[in-house]
Coordinates of C-alpha atoms in Angstrom, one line a residue:
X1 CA 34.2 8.4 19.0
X2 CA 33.1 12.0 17.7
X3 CA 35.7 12.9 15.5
X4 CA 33.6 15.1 12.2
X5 CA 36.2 14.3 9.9
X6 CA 34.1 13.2 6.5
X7 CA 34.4 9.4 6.6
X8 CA 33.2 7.1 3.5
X9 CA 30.0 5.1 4.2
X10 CA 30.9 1.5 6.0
X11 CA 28.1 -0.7 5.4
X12 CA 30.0 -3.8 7.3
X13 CA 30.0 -1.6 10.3
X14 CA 26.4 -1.0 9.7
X15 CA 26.0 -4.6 9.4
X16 CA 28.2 -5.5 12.3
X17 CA 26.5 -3.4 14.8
X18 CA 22.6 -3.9 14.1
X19 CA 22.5 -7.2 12.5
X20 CA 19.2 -8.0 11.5
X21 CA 17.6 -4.2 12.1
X22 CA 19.5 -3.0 9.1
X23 CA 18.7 -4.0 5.5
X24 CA 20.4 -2.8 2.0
X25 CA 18.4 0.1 0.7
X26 CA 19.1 -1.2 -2.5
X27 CA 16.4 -3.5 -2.5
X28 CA 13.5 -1.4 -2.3
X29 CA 13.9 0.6 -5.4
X30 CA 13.7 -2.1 -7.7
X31 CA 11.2 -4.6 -5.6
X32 CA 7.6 -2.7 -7.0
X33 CA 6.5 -2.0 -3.5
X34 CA 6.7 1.3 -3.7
X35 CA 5.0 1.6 -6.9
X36 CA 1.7 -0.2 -5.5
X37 CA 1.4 2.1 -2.6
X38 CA 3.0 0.0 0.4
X39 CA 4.8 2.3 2.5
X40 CA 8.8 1.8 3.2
X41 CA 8.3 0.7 6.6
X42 CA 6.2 -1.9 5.2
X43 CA 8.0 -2.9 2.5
X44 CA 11.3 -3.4 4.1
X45 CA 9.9 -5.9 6.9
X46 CA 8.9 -7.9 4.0
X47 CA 11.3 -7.8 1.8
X48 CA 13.8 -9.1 4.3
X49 CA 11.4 -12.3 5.3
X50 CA 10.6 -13.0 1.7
X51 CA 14.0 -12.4 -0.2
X52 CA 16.7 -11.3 2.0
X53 CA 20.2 -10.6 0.9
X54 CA 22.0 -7.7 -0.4
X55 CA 22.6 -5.6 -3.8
X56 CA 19.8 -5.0 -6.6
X57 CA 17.2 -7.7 -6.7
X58 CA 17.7 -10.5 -9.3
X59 CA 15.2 -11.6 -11.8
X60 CA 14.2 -14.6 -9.7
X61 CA 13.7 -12.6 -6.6
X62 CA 12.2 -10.1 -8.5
X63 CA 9.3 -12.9 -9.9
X64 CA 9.3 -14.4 -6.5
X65 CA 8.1 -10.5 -5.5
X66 CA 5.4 -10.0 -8.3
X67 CA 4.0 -13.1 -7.4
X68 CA 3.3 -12.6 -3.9
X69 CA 2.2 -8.7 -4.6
X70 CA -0.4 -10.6 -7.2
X71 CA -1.5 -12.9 -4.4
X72 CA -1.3 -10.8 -1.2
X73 CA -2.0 -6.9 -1.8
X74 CA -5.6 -6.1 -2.6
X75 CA -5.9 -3.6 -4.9
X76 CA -9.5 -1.3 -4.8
X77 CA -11.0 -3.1 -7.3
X78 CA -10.3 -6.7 -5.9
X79 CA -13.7 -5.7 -3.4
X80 CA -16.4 -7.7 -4.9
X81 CA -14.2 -10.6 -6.3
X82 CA -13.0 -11.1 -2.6
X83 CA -16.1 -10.7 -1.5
X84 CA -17.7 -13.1 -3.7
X85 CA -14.9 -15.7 -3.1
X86 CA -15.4 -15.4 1.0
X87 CA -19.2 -15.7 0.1
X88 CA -18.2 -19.6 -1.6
X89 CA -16.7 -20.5 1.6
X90 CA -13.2 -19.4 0.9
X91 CA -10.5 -18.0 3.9
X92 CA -8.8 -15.3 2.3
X93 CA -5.4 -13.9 3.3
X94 CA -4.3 -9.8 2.2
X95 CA -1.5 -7.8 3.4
X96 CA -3.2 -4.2 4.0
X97 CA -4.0 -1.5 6.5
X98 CA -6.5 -2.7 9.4
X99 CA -7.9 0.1 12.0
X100 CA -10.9 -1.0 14.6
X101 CA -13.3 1.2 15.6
X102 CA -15.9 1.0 18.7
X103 CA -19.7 2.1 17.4
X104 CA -21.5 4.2 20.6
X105 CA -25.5 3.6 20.3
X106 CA -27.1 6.4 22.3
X107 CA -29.1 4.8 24.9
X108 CA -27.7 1.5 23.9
X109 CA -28.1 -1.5 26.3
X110 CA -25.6 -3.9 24.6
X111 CA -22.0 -3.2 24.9
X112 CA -21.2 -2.8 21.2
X113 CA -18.6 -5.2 19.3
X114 CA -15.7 -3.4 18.2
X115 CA -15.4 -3.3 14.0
X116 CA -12.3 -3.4 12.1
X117 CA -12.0 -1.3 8.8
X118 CA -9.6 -2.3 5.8
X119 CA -9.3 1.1 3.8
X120 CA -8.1 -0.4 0.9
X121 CA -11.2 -2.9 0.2
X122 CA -13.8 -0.3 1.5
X123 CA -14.7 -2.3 4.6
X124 CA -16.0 -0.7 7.0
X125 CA -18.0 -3.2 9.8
X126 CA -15.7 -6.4 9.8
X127 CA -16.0 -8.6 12.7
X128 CA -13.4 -8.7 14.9
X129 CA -12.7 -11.1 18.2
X130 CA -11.6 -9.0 21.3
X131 CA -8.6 -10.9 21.7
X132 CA -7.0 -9.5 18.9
X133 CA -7.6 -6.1 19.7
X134 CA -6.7 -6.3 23.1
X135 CA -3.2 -8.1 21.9
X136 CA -2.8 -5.2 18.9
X137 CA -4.4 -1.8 20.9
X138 CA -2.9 0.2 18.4
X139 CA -5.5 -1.0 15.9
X140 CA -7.9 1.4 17.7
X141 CA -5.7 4.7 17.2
X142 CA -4.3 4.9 14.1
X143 CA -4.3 1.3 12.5
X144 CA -1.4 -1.2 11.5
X145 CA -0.2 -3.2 8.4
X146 CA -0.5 -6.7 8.2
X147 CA -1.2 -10.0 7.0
X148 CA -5.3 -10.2 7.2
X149 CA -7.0 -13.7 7.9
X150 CA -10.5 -13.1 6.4
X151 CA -14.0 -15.6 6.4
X152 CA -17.9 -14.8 6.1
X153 CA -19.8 -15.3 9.1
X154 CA -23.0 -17.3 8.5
X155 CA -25.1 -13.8 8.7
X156 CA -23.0 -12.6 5.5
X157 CA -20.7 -10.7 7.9
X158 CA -17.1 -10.4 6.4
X159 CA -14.8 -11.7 9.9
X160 CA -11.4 -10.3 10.6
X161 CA -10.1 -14.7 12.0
X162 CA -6.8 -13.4 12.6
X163 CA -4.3 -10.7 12.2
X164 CA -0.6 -10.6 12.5
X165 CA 1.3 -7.1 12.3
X166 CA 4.5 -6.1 10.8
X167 CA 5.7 -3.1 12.7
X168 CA 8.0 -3.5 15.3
X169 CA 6.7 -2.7 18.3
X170 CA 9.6 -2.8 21.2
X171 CA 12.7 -1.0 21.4
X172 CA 15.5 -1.2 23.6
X173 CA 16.8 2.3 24.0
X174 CA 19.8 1.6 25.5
X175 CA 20.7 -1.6 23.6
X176 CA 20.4 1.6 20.6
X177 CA 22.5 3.9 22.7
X178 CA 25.4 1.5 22.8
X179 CA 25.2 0.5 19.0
X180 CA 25.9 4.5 18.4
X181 CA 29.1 4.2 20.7
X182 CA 30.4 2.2 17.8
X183 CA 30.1 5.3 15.1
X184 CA 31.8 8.0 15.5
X185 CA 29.3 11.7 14.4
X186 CA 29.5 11.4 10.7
X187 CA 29.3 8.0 10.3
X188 CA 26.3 8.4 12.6
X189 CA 24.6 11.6 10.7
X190 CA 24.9 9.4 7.3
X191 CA 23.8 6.3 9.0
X192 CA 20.2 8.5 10.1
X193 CA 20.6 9.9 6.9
X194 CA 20.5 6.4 5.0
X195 CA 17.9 5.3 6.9
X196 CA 15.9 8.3 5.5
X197 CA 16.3 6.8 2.6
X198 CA 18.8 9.7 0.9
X199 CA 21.8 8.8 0.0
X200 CA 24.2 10.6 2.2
X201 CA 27.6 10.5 -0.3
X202 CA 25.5 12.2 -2.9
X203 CA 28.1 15.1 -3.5
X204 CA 24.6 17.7 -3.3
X205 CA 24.0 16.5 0.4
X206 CA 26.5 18.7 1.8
X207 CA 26.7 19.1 5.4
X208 CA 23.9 22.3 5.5
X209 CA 21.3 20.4 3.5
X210 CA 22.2 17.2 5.5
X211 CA 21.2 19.2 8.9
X212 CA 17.7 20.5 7.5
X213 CA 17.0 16.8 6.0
X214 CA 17.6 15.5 9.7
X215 CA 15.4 18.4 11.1
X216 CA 12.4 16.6 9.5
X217 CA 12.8 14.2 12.6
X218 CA 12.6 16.3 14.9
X219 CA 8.7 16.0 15.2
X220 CA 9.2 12.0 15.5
X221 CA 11.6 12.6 18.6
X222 CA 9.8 15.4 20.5
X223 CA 6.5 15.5 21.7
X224 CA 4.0 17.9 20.6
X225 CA 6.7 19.5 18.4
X226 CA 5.4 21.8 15.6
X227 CA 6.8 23.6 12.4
X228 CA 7.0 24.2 9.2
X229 CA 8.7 23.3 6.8
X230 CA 9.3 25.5 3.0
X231 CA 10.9 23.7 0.3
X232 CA 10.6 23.3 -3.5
X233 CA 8.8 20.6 -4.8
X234 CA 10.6 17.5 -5.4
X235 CA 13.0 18.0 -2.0
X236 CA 11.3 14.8 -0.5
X237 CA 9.8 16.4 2.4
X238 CA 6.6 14.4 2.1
X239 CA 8.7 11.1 1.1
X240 CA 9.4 10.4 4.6
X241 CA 6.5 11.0 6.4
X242 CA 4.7 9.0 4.3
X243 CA 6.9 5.8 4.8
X244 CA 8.2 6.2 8.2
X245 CA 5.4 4.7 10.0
X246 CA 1.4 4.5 10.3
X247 CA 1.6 6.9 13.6
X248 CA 2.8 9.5 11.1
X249 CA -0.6 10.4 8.8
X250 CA 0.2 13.0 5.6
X251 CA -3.1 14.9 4.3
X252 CA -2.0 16.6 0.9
X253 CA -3.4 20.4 0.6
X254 CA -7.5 20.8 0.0
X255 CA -9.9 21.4 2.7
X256 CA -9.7 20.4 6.2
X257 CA -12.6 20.2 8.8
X258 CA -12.2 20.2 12.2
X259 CA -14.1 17.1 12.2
X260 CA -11.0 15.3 10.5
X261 CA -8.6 17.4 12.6
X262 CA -10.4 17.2 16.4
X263 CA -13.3 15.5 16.7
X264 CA -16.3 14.6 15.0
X265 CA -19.2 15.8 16.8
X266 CA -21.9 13.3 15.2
X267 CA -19.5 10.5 15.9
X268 CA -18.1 11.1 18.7
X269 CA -14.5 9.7 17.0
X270 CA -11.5 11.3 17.8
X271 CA -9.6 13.1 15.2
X272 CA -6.4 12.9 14.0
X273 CA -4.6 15.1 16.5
X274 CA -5.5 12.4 19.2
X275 CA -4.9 8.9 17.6
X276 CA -1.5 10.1 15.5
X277 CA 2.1 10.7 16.6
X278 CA 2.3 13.7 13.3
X279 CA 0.2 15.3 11.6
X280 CA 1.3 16.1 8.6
X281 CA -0.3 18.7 6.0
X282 CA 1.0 19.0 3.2
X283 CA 0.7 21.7 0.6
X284 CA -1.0 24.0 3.5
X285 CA -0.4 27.3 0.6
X286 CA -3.7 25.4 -0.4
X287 CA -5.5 24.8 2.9
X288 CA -8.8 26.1 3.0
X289 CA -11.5 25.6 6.0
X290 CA -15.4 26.0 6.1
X291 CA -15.1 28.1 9.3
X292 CA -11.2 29.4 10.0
X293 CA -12.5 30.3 13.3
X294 CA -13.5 26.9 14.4
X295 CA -10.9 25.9 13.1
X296 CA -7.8 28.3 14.2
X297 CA -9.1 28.5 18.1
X298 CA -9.1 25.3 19.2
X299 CA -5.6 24.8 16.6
X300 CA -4.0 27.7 18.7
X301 CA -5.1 26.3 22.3
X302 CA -3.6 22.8 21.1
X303 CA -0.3 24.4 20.1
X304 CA -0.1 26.3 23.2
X305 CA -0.9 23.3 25.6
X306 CA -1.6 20.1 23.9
X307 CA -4.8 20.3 24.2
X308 CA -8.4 20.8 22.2
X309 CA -12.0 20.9 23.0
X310 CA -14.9 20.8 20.2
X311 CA -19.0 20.5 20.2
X312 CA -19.2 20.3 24.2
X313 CA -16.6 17.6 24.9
X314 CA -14.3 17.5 28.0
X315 CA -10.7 18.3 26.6
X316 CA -8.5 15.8 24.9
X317 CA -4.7 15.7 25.4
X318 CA -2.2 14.5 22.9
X319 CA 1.7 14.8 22.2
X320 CA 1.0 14.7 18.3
X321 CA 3.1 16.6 16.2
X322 CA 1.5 19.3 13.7
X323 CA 4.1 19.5 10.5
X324 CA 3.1 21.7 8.0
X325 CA 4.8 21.9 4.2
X326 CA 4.1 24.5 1.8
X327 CA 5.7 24.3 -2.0
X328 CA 8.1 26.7 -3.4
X329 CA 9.4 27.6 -6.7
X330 CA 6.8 26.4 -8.8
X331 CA 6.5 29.8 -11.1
X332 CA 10.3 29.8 -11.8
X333 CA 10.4 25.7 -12.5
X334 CA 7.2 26.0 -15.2
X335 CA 8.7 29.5 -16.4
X336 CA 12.4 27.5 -17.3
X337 CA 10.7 24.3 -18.7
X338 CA 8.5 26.4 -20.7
X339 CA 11.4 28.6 -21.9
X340 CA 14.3 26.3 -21.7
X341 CA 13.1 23.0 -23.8
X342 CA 16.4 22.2 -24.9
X343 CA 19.4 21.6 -22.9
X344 CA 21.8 23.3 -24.6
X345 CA 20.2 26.6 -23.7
X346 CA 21.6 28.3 -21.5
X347 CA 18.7 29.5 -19.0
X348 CA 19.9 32.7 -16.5
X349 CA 17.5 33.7 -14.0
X350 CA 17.8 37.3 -14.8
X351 CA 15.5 35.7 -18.0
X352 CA 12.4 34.8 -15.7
X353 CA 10.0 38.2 -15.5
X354 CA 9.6 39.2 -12.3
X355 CA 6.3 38.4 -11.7
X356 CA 7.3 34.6 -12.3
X357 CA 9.7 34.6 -10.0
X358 CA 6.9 35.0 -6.6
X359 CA 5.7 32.0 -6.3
X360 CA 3.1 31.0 -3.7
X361 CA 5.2 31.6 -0.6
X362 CA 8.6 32.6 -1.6
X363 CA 9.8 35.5 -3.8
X364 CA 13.5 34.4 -5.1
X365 CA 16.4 36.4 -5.4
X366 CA 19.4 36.2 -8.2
X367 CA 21.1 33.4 -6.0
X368 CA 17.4 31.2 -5.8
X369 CA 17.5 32.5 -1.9
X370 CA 14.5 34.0 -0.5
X371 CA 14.1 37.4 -1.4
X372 CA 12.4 38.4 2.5
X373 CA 13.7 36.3 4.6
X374 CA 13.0 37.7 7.5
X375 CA 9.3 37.3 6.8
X376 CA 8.9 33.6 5.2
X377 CA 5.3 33.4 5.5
X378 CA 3.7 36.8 4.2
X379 CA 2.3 35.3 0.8
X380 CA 1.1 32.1 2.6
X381 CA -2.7 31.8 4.0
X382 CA -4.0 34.5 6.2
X383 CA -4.0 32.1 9.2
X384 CA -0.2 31.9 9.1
X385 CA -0.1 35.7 10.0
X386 CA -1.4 35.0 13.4
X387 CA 1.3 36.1 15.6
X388 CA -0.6 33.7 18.7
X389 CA -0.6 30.9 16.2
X390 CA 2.8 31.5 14.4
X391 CA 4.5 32.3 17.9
X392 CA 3.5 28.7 18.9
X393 CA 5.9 26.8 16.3
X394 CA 8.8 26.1 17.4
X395 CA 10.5 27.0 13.7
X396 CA 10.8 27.0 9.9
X397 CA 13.0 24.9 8.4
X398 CA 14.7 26.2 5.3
X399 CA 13.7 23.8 2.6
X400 CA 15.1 25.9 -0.2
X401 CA 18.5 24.8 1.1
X402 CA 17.7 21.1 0.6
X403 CA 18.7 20.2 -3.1
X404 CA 16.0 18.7 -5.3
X405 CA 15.4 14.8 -5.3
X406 CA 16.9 12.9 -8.2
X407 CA 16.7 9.1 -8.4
X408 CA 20.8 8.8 -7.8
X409 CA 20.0 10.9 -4.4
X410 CA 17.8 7.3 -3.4
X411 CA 19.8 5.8 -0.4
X412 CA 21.9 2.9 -1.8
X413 CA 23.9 1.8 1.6
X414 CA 22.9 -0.6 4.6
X415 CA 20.3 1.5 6.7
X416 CA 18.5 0.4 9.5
X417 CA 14.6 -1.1 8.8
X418 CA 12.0 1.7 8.6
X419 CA 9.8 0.0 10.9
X420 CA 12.5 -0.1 14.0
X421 CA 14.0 3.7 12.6
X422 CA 10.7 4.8 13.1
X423 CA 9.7 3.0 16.3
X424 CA 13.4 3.9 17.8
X425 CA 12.7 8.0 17.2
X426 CA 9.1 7.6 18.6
X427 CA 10.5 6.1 22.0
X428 CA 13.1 8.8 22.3
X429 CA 10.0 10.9 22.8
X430 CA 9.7 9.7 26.6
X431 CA 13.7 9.9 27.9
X432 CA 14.1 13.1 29.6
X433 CA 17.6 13.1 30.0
X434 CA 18.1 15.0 26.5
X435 CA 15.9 17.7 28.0
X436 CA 17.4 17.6 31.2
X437 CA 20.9 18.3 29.0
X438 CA 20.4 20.7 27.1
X439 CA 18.6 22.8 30.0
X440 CA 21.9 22.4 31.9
X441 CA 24.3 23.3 28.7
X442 CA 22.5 26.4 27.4
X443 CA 21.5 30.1 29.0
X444 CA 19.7 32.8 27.6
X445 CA 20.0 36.4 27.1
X446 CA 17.6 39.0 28.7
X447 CA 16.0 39.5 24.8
X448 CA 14.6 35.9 24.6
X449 CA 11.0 35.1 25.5
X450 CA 9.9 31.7 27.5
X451 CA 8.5 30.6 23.4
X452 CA 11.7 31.7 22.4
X453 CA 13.7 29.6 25.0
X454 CA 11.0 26.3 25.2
X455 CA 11.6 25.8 21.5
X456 CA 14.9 26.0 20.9
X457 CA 15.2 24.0 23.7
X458 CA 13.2 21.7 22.2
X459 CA 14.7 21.7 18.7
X460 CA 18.0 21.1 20.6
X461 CA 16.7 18.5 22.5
X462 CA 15.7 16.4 19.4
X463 CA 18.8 17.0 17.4
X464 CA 20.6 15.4 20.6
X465 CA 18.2 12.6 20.4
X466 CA 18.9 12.6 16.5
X467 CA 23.1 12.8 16.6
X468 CA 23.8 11.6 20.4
X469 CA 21.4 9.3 21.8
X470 CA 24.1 7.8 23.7
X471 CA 24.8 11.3 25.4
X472 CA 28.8 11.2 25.1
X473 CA 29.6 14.6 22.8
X474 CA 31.6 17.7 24.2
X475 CA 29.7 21.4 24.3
X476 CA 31.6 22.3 21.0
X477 CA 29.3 18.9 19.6
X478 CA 26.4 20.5 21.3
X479 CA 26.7 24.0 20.1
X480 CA 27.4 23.2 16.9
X481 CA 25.0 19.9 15.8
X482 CA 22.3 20.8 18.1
X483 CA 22.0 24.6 19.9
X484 CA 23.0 26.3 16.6
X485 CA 20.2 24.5 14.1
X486 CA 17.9 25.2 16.8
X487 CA 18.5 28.7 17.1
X488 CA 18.0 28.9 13.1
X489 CA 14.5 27.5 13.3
X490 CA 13.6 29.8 16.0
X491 CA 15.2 33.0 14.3
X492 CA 12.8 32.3 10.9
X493 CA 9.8 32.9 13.8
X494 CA 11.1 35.4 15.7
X495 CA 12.2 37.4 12.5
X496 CA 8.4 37.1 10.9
X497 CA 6.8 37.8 14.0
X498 CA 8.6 41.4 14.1
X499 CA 7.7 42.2 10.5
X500 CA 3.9 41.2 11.6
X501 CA 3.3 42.7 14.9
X502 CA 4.5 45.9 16.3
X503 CA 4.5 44.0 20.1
X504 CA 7.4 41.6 18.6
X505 CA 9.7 44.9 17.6
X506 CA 10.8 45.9 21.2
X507 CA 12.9 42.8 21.2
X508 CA 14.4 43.9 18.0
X509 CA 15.1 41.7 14.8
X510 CA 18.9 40.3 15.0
X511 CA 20.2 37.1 16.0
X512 CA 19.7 36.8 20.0
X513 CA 22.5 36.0 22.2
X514 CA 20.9 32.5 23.1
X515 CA 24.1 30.2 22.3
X516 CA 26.1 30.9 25.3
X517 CA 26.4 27.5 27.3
X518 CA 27.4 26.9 30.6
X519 CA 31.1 25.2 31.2

């Protein structure tokens, strides 16, 4: 089934098809989860073992929630009183973030005990027994959620006893595959959409805004996939990485070291790039580093090839994603609250001066649209202009088509869980078939480069992976859902790249005849 025809949502298909994997997204909103810091894919797992059902919680379910947030999540201050109480003999059990970390002694003869942290309480050097870290790896790259059996150890060592994760860990790609035989495209796009946690039959989400929403997945279902992304504030571009799933990290504007980034040279710990699936940072207008050449080299060799060196360490390979988001439209939005207080005023944007209408990335036009857009990036931080590092992204996605996030725009269907949504894109990483595909379906024009080609055949690749993981569409499916986005991303590159370098100008600036597919 692929018929595009617009379809209204069916949550008993939903239902029908992935049984206990989907949950009513209607739950969350109103549950308090959110509002304590607990990530969706966190808060959906537990949600549907604590009080499962469908529709807007009730009052009782809502008590039965508050109680067990009361009893279960740790909040920063609860350190010493938990403390104190595992001091007085006491076992006490937390829901929270663990990570385990091994501590090298130079020269050391003992092989060292591996230490579990809990972020949230400021625990750094918990015991841990072996067993559970060898059950639960994934505690040594980037951490996990769950529940937290905690003692004190004679020696006034804080003991991790036991440890039992939420996340789902195993996915059956094919057993996926065959559920999307069941939808035909739309249905599909909404159900990814939903799962997002936007409501796809908001009348705002039209099918353009729907596309570049879905394009923030693209880094989730390709490997070592990078871009950026521009959009107003309030779109929800950070929303979703920051509840899709502990492999996805977000690190919001400020300074970044390449310490934090590659790899600590004092510690000898691996930095984010190699324990993550993303990398997200957000608010890079704001970015500064220490010592941009420490930092941009060894940035540029990992874009290129996956791959970084720092402080006299053999290289370290990794297929994390590098996302980066930069705000838009903040000058115009304080301008019109500032101007418009009432709203019976009418407010036209031939009012805003024009010096309030450049914002930090992105100088509007009449219609809101970017004024140069054919060179997105000139007012964004020096690095940016790089042709070797910009030419290493495989696109920009157009956030100032995505309508701003209002509350009725929260998903309010039957979505599939977070924690299998996210674990499902992050397999799709390793199936080659989509590659394989979309190398067969598409050909190139003499004017495209080997970066031009790999990343739109990359982009493509993921939207296939996003729209048809079950691989039945015709090439009008593929052109249109999957080669033309792709193309798009690219073109924002290409099109910067000949405003900044004279080199990029002898393959001229319009559209490239790369959408030609083979029949």
């Amino acid at each position: 089934m692929n018929s595009w025809e617009a379809t209204t949502y069916n949550n008993d298909l939903v239902r029908e098809v992935f049984g206990n994997l989907c949950i009513d997204k209607t739950r969350l909103p109103s549950s308090g989860l959110s509002s304590i810091g607990v990530p969706s894919f966190v808060a959906e797992w537990l949600l549907d073992k604590i009080v499962p059902g469908s529709g807007t919680l009730t009052s009782i379910e809502l008590e039965k929630i508050d109680s067990f947030i009361k009893k279960a999540f740790p909040r920063k201050d609860d350190r010493n009183e938990i403390i104190f109480d595992l001091t007085q003999g006491e076992i006490r059990k937390l829901i929270a973030l663990m990570q385990v970390r091994i501590k090298l002694e130079q020269g050391g003869k003992v092989i060292p005990e591996p230490l579990a942290q809990i972020p949230v309480l400021n625990l750094t050097e918990c015991s841990i027994a072996t067993d559970i870290v060898e059950r639960y790896k994934i505690l040594l790259r980037q951490g996990i959620w769950g529940k937290i059996t905690l003692a004190m150890l004679p020696d006034g060592k804080v003991e991790v006893m036991d440890f039992e994760p939420f996340q789902c860990s195993q996915v059956d790609l094919q057993g996926y595959a065959e559920c999307r035989e069941k939808f035909n495209t739309q249905q599909w796009r909404d159900l990814i959409f939903c799962s997002m946690g936007f409501n796809p039959q908001h009348p705002s989400y039209q099918q353009e805004a729907k596309t570049w929403i879905l394009a923030r997945l693209l880094p989730l279902v390709e490997a070592n996939y990078h871009v950026i992304e521009l959009a107003p504030k309030g779109t929800g571009k950070s929303f979703f990485f920051e509840n899709i799933s502990s492999k996805v990290t977000l690190i919001s504007g400020g300074k970044v070291t390449p310490a934090q980034l590659f790899i600590n040279g004092r510690t000898k710990e691996v930095g984010l790039l190699g324990r993550h699936e993303v990398v997200v940072l957000d608010e890079v207008q704001s970015l500064t580093f220490d010592n941009p050449e420490e930092m941009i080299g060894p940035l540029k060799n990992y874009l290129a090839s996956g791959r970084y060196n720092r402080s006299g360490f053999a290289d370290i390979s990794s297929d994390c994603g590098l996302v980066m988001l930069a705000t838009a439209l903040p000058a115009i939005m304080q301008y019109s609250f500032s101007y418009c207080l009432s709203p019976n005023i009418a407010f036209s944007f031939e009012d805003v001066p024009h010096s309030c209408r450049k914002c930090c990335n992105i100088e509007l036009d009449d219609q809101l649209e970017p004024r140069n857009e054919d060179n997105l990036i000139a007012n964004l931080p020096k690095f940016f202009a790089e042709t070797a590092l910009l030419d290493r992204l495989s696109g920009i996605i157009p956030g100032w088509k995505i309508p701003k996030f209002q509350k009725e725009m929260i998903a309010s269907q039957v979505g599939l869980k977070m924690d299998f949504f996210g674990e499902v894109l992050l397999s799709l990483r390793q199936d080659n078939r989509f590659r394989f595909y979309v190398e067969q379906h598409t050909k190139f024009a003499k004017n495209v480069t080997i970066r031009d080609q790999n990343a739109i055949l990359k982009s493509a690749s993921g939207f296939l992976k996003i729209l048809y993981p079950h691989l039945e569409l015709t090439l009008m499916d593929y052109e249109r859902d999957c080669l033309e986005p792709a193309c798009k991303l690219r073109q924002a590159i290409r099109n910067s790249l000949y405003y900044l370098d004279e080199e990029f100008r002898q393959f001229l600036v319009e559209k490239f005849m790369w959408r030609q597919s083979k029949y």
